[in-house]
mmCIF file of C-alpha atoms and ligand atoms in Angstrom:
data_model
loop_
_atom_site.group_PDB
_atom_site.id
_atom_site.type_symbol
_atom_site.label_atom_id
_atom_site.label_comp_id
_atom_site.label_asym_id
_atom_site.label_seq_id
_atom_site.Cartn_x
_atom_site.Cartn_y
_atom_site.Cartn_z
ATOM 1 C CA MET A 195 -75.313 23.145 -41.747
ATOM 2 C CA LYS A 196 -73.832 19.900 -40.377
ATOM 3 C CA HIS A 197 -73.162 18.735 -43.924
ATOM 4 C CA PHE A 198 -71.421 21.958 -44.709
ATOM 5 C CA TYR A 199 -68.890 21.511 -41.865
ATOM 6 C CA PHE A 200 -68.239 17.932 -42.892
ATOM 7 C CA LEU A 201 -67.620 18.983 -46.479
ATOM 8 C CA ALA A 202 -65.342 21.838 -45.393
ATOM 9 C CA ALA A 203 -63.297 19.520 -43.146
ATOM 10 C CA ALA A 204 -62.947 16.952 -45.920
ATOM 11 C CA LEU A 205 -61.787 19.617 -48.369
ATOM 12 C CA LEU A 206 -59.274 20.952 -45.849
ATOM 13 C CA VAL A 207 -57.745 17.522 -45.221
ATOM 14 C CA GLY A 208 -57.747 16.774 -48.910
ATOM 15 C CA SER A 209 -55.781 19.902 -49.727
ATOM 16 C CA MET A 210 -53.103 19.411 -46.990
ATOM 17 C CA ALA A 211 -50.420 16.769 -46.867
ATOM 18 C CA TYR A 212 -50.630 14.760 -43.671
ATOM 19 C CA GLY A 213 -49.178 11.627 -42.125
ATOM 20 C CA GLN A 214 -46.427 10.042 -44.229
ATOM 21 C CA ASP A 215 -46.725 12.731 -46.860
ATOM 22 C CA ALA A 216 -46.163 15.615 -44.453
ATOM 23 C CA ILE A 217 -43.188 14.459 -42.346
ATOM 24 C CA LEU A 218 -39.650 14.868 -43.587
ATOM 25 C CA LEU A 219 -37.322 11.921 -43.073
ATOM 26 C CA LYS A 220 -34.957 14.099 -41.048
ATOM 27 C CA ASP A 221 -37.732 15.026 -38.601
ATOM 28 C CA TYR A 222 -38.924 11.489 -37.985
ATOM 29 C CA THR A 223 -38.223 10.615 -34.344
ATOM 30 C CA PRO A 224 -40.729 7.981 -33.244
ATOM 31 C CA LYS A 225 -41.311 7.406 -29.531
ATOM 32 C CA SER A 226 -41.910 3.890 -28.345
ATOM 33 C CA ILE A 227 -45.524 3.098 -27.369
ATOM 34 C CA TYR A 228 -44.680 -0.267 -25.834
ATOM 35 C CA ASN A 229 -45.399 -0.838 -22.187
ATOM 36 C CA ILE A 230 -42.202 -2.798 -21.572
ATOM 37 C CA GLN A 231 -39.201 -2.727 -19.245
ATOM 38 C CA GLN A 232 -37.462 0.677 -19.135
ATOM 39 C CA THR A 233 -34.222 0.731 -17.174
ATOM 40 C CA ARG A 234 -32.348 3.804 -16.081
ATOM 41 C CA VAL A 235 -28.713 2.950 -15.372
ATOM 42 C CA GLU A 236 -27.530 5.920 -13.353
ATOM 43 C CA LYS A 237 -24.072 4.523 -12.733
ATOM 44 C CA ALA A 238 -22.031 1.863 -14.516
ATOM 45 C CA LYS A 239 -22.133 -1.559 -12.877
ATOM 46 C CA TYR A 240 -18.307 -1.633 -12.653
ATOM 47 C CA PRO A 241 -15.637 1.086 -12.709
ATOM 48 C CA VAL A 242 -15.083 2.462 -16.186
ATOM 49 C CA ILE A 243 -12.189 3.915 -18.165
ATOM 50 C CA ASP A 244 -13.388 5.931 -21.140
ATOM 51 C CA ALA A 245 -10.760 5.319 -23.828
ATOM 52 C CA HIS A 246 -12.099 7.854 -26.310
ATOM 53 C CA SER A 247 -13.001 11.404 -25.435
ATOM 54 C CA HIS A 248 -11.831 14.863 -26.401
ATOM 55 C CA ASP A 249 -10.914 18.207 -24.899
ATOM 56 C CA TYR A 250 -14.491 19.457 -24.562
ATOM 57 C CA PRO A 251 -14.148 21.797 -21.524
ATOM 58 C CA THR A 252 -13.289 25.395 -22.262
ATOM 59 C CA THR A 253 -12.458 26.406 -18.687
ATOM 60 C CA ARG A 254 -10.956 24.856 -15.553
ATOM 61 C CA GLU A 255 -14.419 25.012 -13.957
ATOM 62 C CA GLU A 256 -15.800 22.855 -16.744
ATOM 63 C CA VAL A 257 -13.037 20.325 -16.153
ATOM 64 C CA ALA A 258 -14.009 20.252 -12.459
ATOM 65 C CA GLN A 259 -17.672 19.767 -13.404
ATOM 66 C CA TRP A 260 -16.693 16.942 -15.773
ATOM 67 C CA VAL A 261 -14.869 15.198 -12.910
ATOM 68 C CA LYS A 262 -18.046 15.451 -10.789
ATOM 69 C CA THR A 263 -20.074 13.881 -13.591
ATOM 70 C CA MET A 264 -17.452 11.145 -13.993
ATOM 71 C CA ASP A 265 -17.676 10.426 -10.244
ATOM 72 C CA SER A 266 -21.446 10.153 -10.300
ATOM 73 C CA LYS A 267 -21.473 7.893 -13.380
ATOM 74 C CA GLY A 268 -18.615 5.599 -12.311
ATOM 75 C CA ILE A 269 -15.992 6.851 -14.770
ATOM 76 C CA GLU A 270 -12.651 6.363 -13.057
ATOM 77 C CA LYS A 271 -10.560 7.861 -15.863
ATOM 78 C CA THR A 272 -11.018 9.494 -19.268
ATOM 79 C CA VAL A 273 -8.597 9.426 -22.175
ATOM 80 C CA VAL A 274 -8.573 12.859 -23.796
ATOM 81 C CA LEU A 275 -7.465 12.564 -27.407
ATOM 82 C CA THR A 276 -6.296 16.162 -27.626
ATOM 83 C CA GLY A 277 -5.059 15.962 -31.202
ATOM 84 C CA TYR A 278 -2.582 18.740 -30.449
ATOM 85 C CA THR A 279 1.159 19.167 -30.361
ATOM 86 C CA GLY A 280 3.383 22.164 -29.585
ATOM 87 C CA ALA A 281 2.179 25.066 -27.451
ATOM 88 C CA SER A 282 -1.479 23.966 -27.798
ATOM 89 C CA PHE A 283 -0.694 20.596 -26.224
ATOM 90 C CA ASP A 284 1.306 22.291 -23.460
ATOM 91 C CA SER A 285 -1.606 24.528 -22.506
ATOM 92 C CA ILE A 286 -3.982 21.545 -22.376
ATOM 93 C CA VAL A 287 -1.531 19.820 -20.002
ATOM 94 C CA GLU A 288 -1.782 22.877 -17.735
ATOM 95 C CA VAL A 289 -5.588 22.858 -17.690
ATOM 96 C CA TYR A 290 -5.840 19.187 -16.692
ATOM 97 C CA ALA A 291 -2.898 19.299 -14.253
ATOM 98 C CA PRO A 292 -5.085 19.303 -11.078
ATOM 99 C CA TYR A 293 -6.657 15.970 -12.140
ATOM 100 C CA LYS A 294 -3.649 14.003 -13.340
ATOM 101 C CA ASP A 295 -4.996 10.655 -12.160
ATOM 102 C CA ARG A 296 -8.426 11.221 -13.774
ATOM 103 C CA PHE A 297 -7.348 12.074 -17.312
ATOM 104 C CA ASP A 298 -4.793 10.552 -19.669
ATOM 105 C CA LEU A 299 -3.800 13.090 -22.296
ATOM 106 C CA TRP A 300 -2.854 11.815 -25.732
ATOM 107 C CA CYS A 301 -1.085 14.173 -28.118
ATOM 108 C CA GLY A 302 -1.423 14.681 -31.861
ATOM 109 C CA LEU A 303 1.150 14.442 -34.632
ATOM 110 C CA ASP A 304 3.172 17.266 -36.110
ATOM 111 C CA LEU A 305 2.666 16.642 -39.826
ATOM 112 C CA SER A 306 3.613 20.166 -40.875
ATOM 113 C CA ASP A 307 6.796 19.166 -42.710
ATOM 114 C CA TYR A 308 4.964 16.703 -44.947
ATOM 115 C CA GLY A 309 6.519 16.902 -48.395
ATOM 116 C CA LYS A 310 9.916 17.909 -47.001
ATOM 117 C CA PRO A 311 12.812 15.549 -46.170
ATOM 118 C CA THR A 312 12.534 16.640 -42.511
ATOM 119 C CA PHE A 313 8.974 15.290 -42.157
ATOM 120 C CA ALA A 314 9.608 12.175 -40.081
ATOM 121 C CA GLU A 315 12.399 13.713 -38.018
ATOM 122 C CA LYS A 316 10.222 16.659 -36.977
ATOM 123 C CA ALA A 317 7.197 14.471 -36.181
ATOM 124 C CA VAL A 318 9.286 12.054 -34.100
ATOM 125 C CA LYS A 319 11.044 14.850 -32.198
ATOM 126 C CA GLU A 320 7.719 16.398 -31.234
ATOM 127 C CA LEU A 321 6.332 13.024 -30.127
ATOM 128 C CA ARG A 322 9.313 12.577 -27.813
ATOM 129 C CA ARG A 323 8.778 16.064 -26.397
ATOM 130 C CA CYS A 324 5.055 15.497 -25.759
ATOM 131 C CA HIS A 325 5.814 12.119 -24.186
ATOM 132 C CA LYS A 326 8.177 13.826 -21.726
ATOM 133 C CA LEU A 327 5.370 16.240 -20.871
ATOM 134 C CA GLY A 328 3.105 13.316 -20.045
ATOM 135 C CA ALA A 329 1.399 12.290 -23.298
ATOM 136 C CA LYS A 330 0.360 8.643 -22.904
ATOM 137 C CA GLY A 331 -0.601 7.979 -26.519
ATOM 138 C CA VAL A 332 -1.328 9.589 -29.874
ATOM 139 C CA GLY A 333 -4.676 10.418 -31.385
ATOM 140 C CA GLU A 334 -6.990 10.676 -32.986
ATOM 141 C CA VAL A 335 -4.999 9.950 -36.159
ATOM 142 C CA THR A 336 -7.467 9.980 -39.016
ATOM 143 C CA ASP A 337 -7.684 9.045 -42.679
ATOM 144 C CA LYS A 338 -11.111 9.520 -44.191
ATOM 145 C CA GLY A 339 -9.820 9.086 -47.716
ATOM 146 C CA LEU A 340 -7.694 12.033 -48.771
ATOM 147 C CA GLY A 341 -4.792 11.643 -46.391
ATOM 148 C CA VAL A 342 -3.695 11.439 -42.781
ATOM 149 C CA TYR A 343 -4.627 14.228 -40.414
ATOM 150 C CA VAL A 344 -5.204 14.542 -36.701
ATOM 151 C CA ALA A 345 -8.665 15.380 -35.408
ATOM 152 C CA PHE A 346 -9.051 19.082 -34.454
ATOM 153 C CA GLN A 347 -6.088 20.138 -36.583
ATOM 154 C CA THR A 348 -6.689 21.668 -39.963
ATOM 155 C CA TYR A 349 -3.460 20.407 -41.513
ATOM 156 C CA MET A 350 -3.816 17.333 -43.714
ATOM 157 C CA ALA A 351 -0.944 15.344 -45.256
ATOM 158 C CA LYS A 352 -2.692 14.968 -48.610
ATOM 159 C CA GLY A 353 -2.117 11.615 -50.245
ATOM 160 C CA LEU A 354 -0.339 10.160 -47.193
ATOM 161 C CA HIS A 355 -2.161 7.008 -46.113
ATOM 162 C CA LEU A 356 -1.714 4.902 -43.016
ATOM 163 C CA ASN A 357 0.541 2.241 -44.579
ATOM 164 C CA ASP A 358 2.863 4.720 -46.285
ATOM 165 C CA PRO A 359 6.533 3.961 -45.477
ATOM 166 C CA LEU A 360 6.822 7.618 -44.383
ATOM 167 C CA MET A 361 4.717 6.681 -41.349
ATOM 168 C CA THR A 362 7.190 3.969 -40.230
ATOM 169 C CA PRO A 363 9.437 6.187 -38.033
ATOM 170 C CA ILE A 364 6.294 7.483 -36.293
ATOM 171 C CA TYR A 365 4.990 3.972 -35.597
ATOM 172 C CA ASP A 366 8.464 2.909 -34.453
ATOM 173 C CA VAL A 367 8.853 5.711 -31.919
ATOM 174 C CA CYS A 368 5.332 5.006 -30.601
ATOM 175 C CA ALA A 369 6.402 1.385 -30.021
ATOM 176 C CA GLU A 370 9.618 2.493 -28.330
ATOM 177 C CA LEU A 371 7.836 4.948 -26.004
ATOM 178 C CA ASN A 372 4.902 2.598 -25.334
ATOM 179 C CA MET A 373 2.475 5.097 -26.821
ATOM 180 C CA PRO A 374 -0.556 3.503 -28.481
ATOM 181 C CA LEU A 375 -2.168 5.251 -31.448
ATOM 182 C CA ASN A 376 -5.904 5.826 -31.660
ATOM 183 C CA ILE A 377 -6.729 5.563 -35.353
ATOM 184 C CA HIS A 378 -9.870 6.605 -37.200
ATOM 185 C CA VAL A 379 -10.215 4.752 -40.511
ATOM 186 C CA ALA A 380 -12.758 5.769 -43.174
ATOM 187 C CA GLU A 381 -16.383 6.577 -42.264
ATOM 188 C CA PRO A 382 -19.530 4.483 -41.707
ATOM 189 C CA TYR A 383 -20.216 2.290 -44.707
ATOM 190 C CA TRP A 384 -23.588 3.807 -45.623
ATOM 191 C CA MET A 385 -21.838 7.100 -46.474
ATOM 192 C CA TYR A 386 -20.221 5.351 -49.455
ATOM 193 C CA LEU A 387 -23.534 4.053 -50.799
ATOM 194 C CA PRO A 388 -26.011 5.934 -53.016
ATOM 195 C CA ALA A 389 -27.991 8.482 -50.956
ATOM 196 C CA ASP A 390 -31.310 7.060 -52.106
ATOM 197 C CA LYS A 391 -34.410 5.499 -50.553
ATOM 198 C CA ASN A 392 -32.521 2.281 -49.791
ATOM 199 C CA ASN A 393 -29.732 3.910 -47.786
ATOM 200 C CA ASP A 394 -29.772 2.408 -44.290
ATOM 201 C CA GLY A 395 -28.018 5.318 -42.586
ATOM 202 C CA MET A 396 -29.174 8.400 -44.420
ATOM 203 C CA MET A 397 -31.896 9.271 -41.919
ATOM 204 C CA ASN A 398 -29.174 9.528 -39.294
ATOM 205 C CA ALA A 399 -27.349 12.352 -41.049
ATOM 206 C CA GLY A 400 -28.457 12.814 -44.604
ATOM 207 C CA ASN A 401 -25.865 15.443 -45.422
ATOM 208 C CA TRP A 402 -22.871 13.297 -44.606
ATOM 209 C CA LYS A 403 -21.595 11.648 -47.691
ATOM 210 C CA ILE A 404 -18.221 10.588 -49.046
ATOM 211 C CA ASP A 405 -17.683 12.038 -52.510
ATOM 212 C CA LEU A 406 -15.759 9.336 -54.353
ATOM 213 C CA THR A 407 -15.349 11.601 -57.397
ATOM 214 C CA ILE A 408 -12.849 13.830 -55.524
ATOM 215 C CA PRO A 409 -9.410 13.076 -57.022
ATOM 216 C CA GLY A 410 -7.428 10.811 -54.699
ATOM 217 C CA MET A 411 -10.411 9.861 -52.508
ATOM 218 C CA GLN A 412 -9.950 6.294 -51.263
ATOM 219 C CA THR A 413 -12.800 3.825 -51.006
ATOM 220 C CA HIS A 414 -13.850 2.254 -47.702
ATOM 221 C CA GLU A 415 -12.224 -1.022 -48.776
ATOM 222 C CA GLN A 416 -8.942 0.692 -49.699
ATOM 223 C CA LEU A 417 -8.737 2.533 -46.371
ATOM 224 C CA VAL A 418 -9.402 -0.605 -44.329
ATOM 225 C CA ALA A 419 -6.819 -2.520 -46.409
ATOM 226 C CA GLN A 420 -4.206 0.234 -45.862
ATOM 227 C CA PHE A 421 -4.835 0.147 -42.129
ATOM 228 C CA ASP A 422 -4.628 -3.667 -42.116
ATOM 229 C CA ASP A 423 -1.244 -3.368 -43.866
ATOM 230 C CA ALA A 424 0.025 -0.792 -41.321
ATOM 231 C CA VAL A 425 -0.947 -2.990 -38.364
ATOM 232 C CA ALA A 426 0.664 -6.050 -40.023
ATOM 233 C CA LYS A 427 3.929 -4.227 -40.731
ATOM 234 C CA HIS A 428 4.306 -2.759 -37.224
ATOM 235 C CA PRO A 429 3.683 -5.648 -34.815
ATOM 236 C CA LYS A 430 5.401 -3.856 -31.912
ATOM 237 C CA THR A 431 3.146 -0.800 -32.206
ATOM 238 C CA LEU A 432 -0.177 -0.814 -30.383
ATOM 239 C CA PHE A 433 -3.156 0.303 -32.471
ATOM 240 C CA VAL A 434 -6.585 1.192 -31.086
ATOM 241 C CA ALA A 435 -8.969 1.474 -34.033
ATOM 242 C CA CYS A 436 -11.875 3.642 -32.981
ATOM 243 C CA HIS A 437 -15.550 3.125 -33.872
ATOM 244 C CA PHE A 438 -15.043 -0.617 -34.642
ATOM 245 C CA ILE A 439 -12.759 0.435 -37.567
ATOM 246 C CA ASN A 440 -15.965 1.919 -39.044
ATOM 247 C CA CYS A 441 -16.930 -1.658 -39.890
ATOM 248 C CA SER A 442 -19.900 -2.110 -37.562
ATOM 249 C CA TYR A 443 -21.899 -2.979 -40.704
ATOM 250 C CA ASP A 444 -19.793 -6.136 -41.088
ATOM 251 C CA LEU A 445 -18.063 -7.098 -37.866
ATOM 252 C CA SER A 446 -16.519 -10.158 -39.517
ATOM 253 C CA ILE A 447 -13.957 -7.714 -41.001
ATOM 254 C CA VAL A 448 -13.091 -6.545 -37.471
ATOM 255 C CA GLY A 449 -13.033 -10.119 -36.146
ATOM 256 C CA LYS A 450 -10.620 -11.296 -38.844
ATOM 257 C CA MET A 451 -8.223 -8.440 -38.120
ATOM 258 C CA LEU A 452 -8.386 -9.024 -34.360
ATOM 259 C CA ASP A 453 -7.681 -12.720 -35.009
ATOM 260 C CA LYS A 454 -4.617 -11.855 -37.106
ATOM 261 C CA TYR A 455 -3.075 -9.041 -35.067
ATOM 262 C CA PRO A 456 -2.455 -9.200 -31.305
ATOM 263 C CA ASN A 457 -1.325 -5.526 -31.436
ATOM 264 C CA LEU A 458 -4.811 -4.364 -32.464
ATOM 265 C CA TYR A 459 -7.712 -3.257 -30.241
ATOM 266 C CA VAL A 460 -10.966 -1.515 -31.086
ATOM 267 C CA ASP A 461 -12.940 1.128 -29.251
ATOM 268 C CA ILE A 462 -16.731 1.243 -29.332
ATOM 269 C CA SER A 463 -17.123 5.021 -29.206
ATOM 270 C CA ALA A 464 -19.743 6.856 -31.275
ATOM 271 C CA ARG A 465 -21.216 3.657 -32.689
ATOM 272 C CA PHE A 466 -23.900 2.955 -30.075
ATOM 273 C CA GLY A 467 -26.609 4.073 -32.506
ATOM 274 C CA GLU A 468 -25.375 1.777 -35.262
ATOM 275 C CA THR A 469 -24.842 -1.290 -33.086
ATOM 276 C CA GLY A 470 -27.946 -0.844 -30.893
ATOM 277 C CA SER A 471 -29.971 -2.120 -33.848
ATOM 278 C CA ILE A 472 -28.331 -5.589 -33.766
ATOM 279 C CA PRO A 473 -28.214 -6.468 -30.047
ATOM 280 C CA ARG A 474 -27.973 -10.265 -30.300
ATOM 281 C CA HIS A 475 -25.194 -10.073 -32.881
ATOM 282 C CA MET A 476 -23.365 -7.542 -30.693
ATOM 283 C CA LYS A 477 -23.617 -9.728 -27.598
ATOM 284 C CA LYS A 478 -21.937 -12.562 -29.520
ATOM 285 C CA PHE A 479 -19.241 -10.236 -30.870
ATOM 286 C CA TYR A 480 -18.494 -8.650 -27.493
ATOM 287 C CA THR A 481 -18.362 -12.059 -25.845
ATOM 288 C CA ARG A 482 -16.023 -13.549 -28.455
ATOM 289 C CA TYR A 483 -13.667 -10.557 -28.500
ATOM 290 C CA ALA A 484 -14.091 -9.497 -24.871
ATOM 291 C CA ASP A 485 -10.315 -9.121 -24.426
ATOM 292 C CA ARG A 486 -9.917 -6.793 -27.398
ATOM 293 C CA ILE A 487 -12.632 -4.158 -26.993
ATOM 294 C CA LEU A 488 -12.323 -0.840 -25.124
ATOM 295 C CA TYR A 489 -15.189 1.299 -23.856
ATOM 296 C CA GLY A 490 -15.260 4.830 -25.281
ATOM 297 C CA THR A 491 -17.794 7.630 -25.781
ATOM 298 C CA ASP A 492 -16.551 10.427 -28.140
ATOM 299 C CA ASN A 493 -19.753 12.300 -27.425
ATOM 300 C CA GLY A 494 -19.448 15.156 -24.960
ATOM 301 C CA MET A 495 -19.739 15.150 -21.172
ATOM 302 C CA SER A 496 -23.447 14.939 -20.363
ATOM 303 C CA PRO A 497 -24.688 12.543 -17.643
ATOM 304 C CA GLU A 498 -27.492 11.356 -19.960
ATOM 305 C CA MET A 499 -24.984 10.337 -22.611
ATOM 306 C CA TYR A 500 -23.040 8.125 -20.164
ATOM 307 C CA GLU A 501 -26.266 6.616 -18.819
ATOM 308 C CA MET A 502 -27.416 5.702 -22.315
ATOM 309 C CA THR A 503 -24.155 3.867 -23.080
ATOM 310 C CA PHE A 504 -24.559 1.831 -19.878
ATOM 311 C CA ARG A 505 -28.198 1.060 -20.734
ATOM 312 C CA ILE A 506 -27.139 -0.274 -24.141
ATOM 313 C CA LEU A 507 -24.278 -2.392 -22.805
ATOM 314 C CA GLU A 508 -25.827 -3.652 -19.562
ATOM 315 C CA THR A 509 -29.598 -4.076 -19.976
ATOM 316 C CA ASP A 510 -31.908 -6.182 -22.101
ATOM 317 C CA ASP A 511 -34.285 -3.246 -22.637
ATOM 318 C CA GLU A 512 -35.786 -3.204 -26.116
ATOM 319 C CA HIS A 513 -36.902 -0.638 -28.651
ATOM 320 C CA PHE A 514 -35.883 2.560 -26.861
ATOM 321 C CA TYR A 515 -35.089 5.881 -28.447
ATOM 322 C CA ALA A 516 -31.665 7.401 -27.757
ATOM 323 C CA PRO A 517 -31.655 11.097 -28.689
ATOM 324 C CA GLU A 518 -28.047 11.304 -27.420
ATOM 325 C CA PHE A 519 -26.902 9.402 -30.500
ATOM 326 C CA HIS A 520 -29.124 11.126 -33.065
ATOM 327 C CA TYR A 521 -30.185 7.847 -34.546
ATOM 328 C CA HIS A 522 -33.511 7.417 -36.273
ATOM 329 C CA TRP A 523 -34.175 3.861 -35.275
ATOM 330 C CA ASN A 524 -34.893 2.621 -31.796
ATOM 331 C CA LEU A 525 -32.206 0.658 -29.982
ATOM 332 C CA SER A 526 -32.025 -2.451 -27.828
ATOM 333 C CA GLY A 527 -29.595 -3.371 -25.049
ATOM 334 C CA PHE A 528 -26.895 -6.044 -25.381
ATOM 335 C CA ASP A 529 -27.298 -7.565 -21.896
ATOM 336 C CA LEU A 530 -23.548 -8.235 -21.689
ATOM 337 C CA PRO A 531 -22.339 -10.761 -19.110
ATOM 338 C CA ASP A 532 -20.535 -9.316 -16.061
ATOM 339 C CA GLU A 533 -17.175 -10.738 -17.093
ATOM 340 C CA VAL A 534 -17.405 -9.069 -20.518
ATOM 341 C CA LEU A 535 -18.491 -5.766 -18.981
ATOM 342 C CA ARG A 536 -15.568 -5.723 -16.569
ATOM 343 C CA LYS A 537 -13.074 -6.330 -19.378
ATOM 344 C CA VAL A 538 -14.539 -3.796 -21.797
ATOM 345 C CA TYR A 539 -15.128 -1.149 -19.136
ATOM 346 C CA ARG A 540 -11.698 -1.233 -17.525
ATOM 347 C CA GLU A 541 -9.605 -4.400 -17.357
ATOM 348 C CA ASN A 542 -8.500 -4.426 -21.008
ATOM 349 C CA PHE A 543 -7.342 -0.832 -20.747
ATOM 350 C CA LEU A 544 -5.315 -1.498 -17.598
ATOM 351 C CA ARG A 545 -3.761 -4.641 -19.079
ATOM 352 C CA VAL A 546 -2.958 -3.205 -22.502
ATOM 353 C CA ILE A 547 -2.588 0.562 -22.320
ATOM 354 C CA LYS A 548 -1.152 0.622 -18.753
HETATM 355 ZN ZN1 ZN B 238 -13.168 11.024 -31.562
#
């Protein structure tokens, strides 16, 4: 009888996939087994300005709740990249009106006359109007390869790239009004690589991929070069390139641009998962470019999300899983020096964005 059960169990295991053969890549979320230092950072070590967030609340009550979370986490102010112009921007201004000192609202761009001779004139006029209403900057202006658009708007100026001369009047009025632009260039580099077993990012979001066969689609290199050209040609305009210019895979590209252009800054939003895998490299980068980096989140309003960003920047914890960032690999903290933290968290913003 004993032999029978053993045989049955062996047959059962033999007929079912298990272990490596049974788990899908997308479901793989390992939990650390190491008995090592685990730090919860409930509140940032220094006051923080979040330079990259969006209009997540849907009611006034949710805005009030967000302010409470900001208070408890040490977020002094949040930049809301609304993306909107016109009546939509005006209604967002209304919603945030009770908390004027806690939120900076940035407007979008009116690109709707693209293709007509009135394009620049209309865009500039609307920027001036939004500025009068209190818009402090413009964003998030995006080009992921097919043309410029503004996040949360469906309209895309197809074939218009960041260094197009048509953009010049927009950059000029931003310089005149002291409105920085938050610019999203390309996508993470792994999305341009074959989606095969060697792809370093595919487990993060396997369905995200740039299709380079779409007519007009620009490569990662082309998009970064176009942005470089735009920053070079508009030295009086202030550019904040979000997500490390989507070059966290090779920060020497970012470093070279920061070295060349004093009117360029980067925000660190939505790249905690990517950079948490190279903590010693990041500490060196943050330290070298401490005056040019702005804290940002781009990831909702949850207390856990803020805490995780602080843990990554402030601690020397190792090999921890961060479900907030949906990344498949475990992360390690950068252990940034106090002086660097103070600059990235707040001082750079106050000095540069004002
Ligand atoms: Zn964003």
